[in-house]
């Protein structure tokens, strides 16, 4: 996934956090409600959706 339009406006650190949280949520280690700071929860949900779409479109 090269495009990150859904993460525009975030700092590089915030982008890394979003991606890390998305990975742990997809791995069923955490839930979206565990995401801190809470302002990033929406971005984590978008990141998960982007990953799911990427999988569906690559099949």
Coordinates of C-alpha atoms in Angstrom, one line a residue:
X1 CA 0.0 0.0 0.0
X2 CA 1.8 3.1 -1.2
X3 CA -0.9 5.7 -1.0
X4 CA -1.6 7.1 2.5
X5 CA -4.2 9.7 1.7
X6 CA -6.3 8.5 4.7
X7 CA -3.3 9.5 6.9
X8 CA -2.7 13.0 5.5
X9 CA -2.2 15.6 8.2
X10 CA -0.6 13.2 10.7
X11 CA 3.1 13.4 11.7
X12 CA 5.4 10.6 10.8
X13 CA 5.2 9.3 14.4
X14 CA 1.4 9.3 14.4
X15 CA 1.4 7.4 11.1
X16 CA 3.7 4.7 12.6
X17 CA 1.4 4.5 15.6
X18 CA -1.7 4.1 13.5
X19 CA -0.1 1.3 11.5
X20 CA 1.2 -0.4 14.6
X21 CA -2.2 -0.3 16.3
X22 CA -3.9 -1.5 13.1
X23 CA -1.6 -4.5 13.0
X24 CA -2.2 -5.4 16.6
X25 CA -5.9 -5.0 16.2
X26 CA -6.0 -7.2 13.1
X27 CA -3.9 -9.7 15.1
X28 CA -6.6 -9.6 17.8
X29 CA -4.1 -8.4 20.4
X30 CA -5.9 -5.1 21.0
X31 CA -9.2 -3.4 20.2
X32 CA -9.8 0.1 18.7
X33 CA -10.8 1.3 22.2
X34 CA -7.3 0.5 23.4
X35 CA -5.8 3.1 21.0
X36 CA -4.3 6.1 22.8
X37 CA -4.4 9.0 22.0
X38 CA -8.0 8.5 21.2
X39 CA -7.8 11.1 18.4
X40 CA -6.0 8.4 16.4
X41 CA -8.9 5.8 16.7
X42 CA -10.6 7.1 13.5
X43 CA -7.3 6.8 11.6
X44 CA -6.7 3.3 12.9
X45 CA -10.2 2.3 11.6
X46 CA -9.4 3.8 8.2
X47 CA -6.1 2.0 8.1
X48 CA -7.7 -1.3 8.8
X49 CA -10.3 -0.6 6.1
X50 CA -7.6 0.3 3.6
X51 CA -5.8 -2.9 4.3
X52 CA -9.0 -5.0 3.9
X53 CA -9.8 -3.2 0.6
X54 CA -6.2 -3.9 -0.6
X55 CA -6.6 -7.6 0.1
X56 CA -10.0 -7.7 -1.7
X57 CA -8.7 -5.9 -4.8
X58 CA -5.6 -8.0 -5.1
X59 CA -7.4 -11.2 -5.4

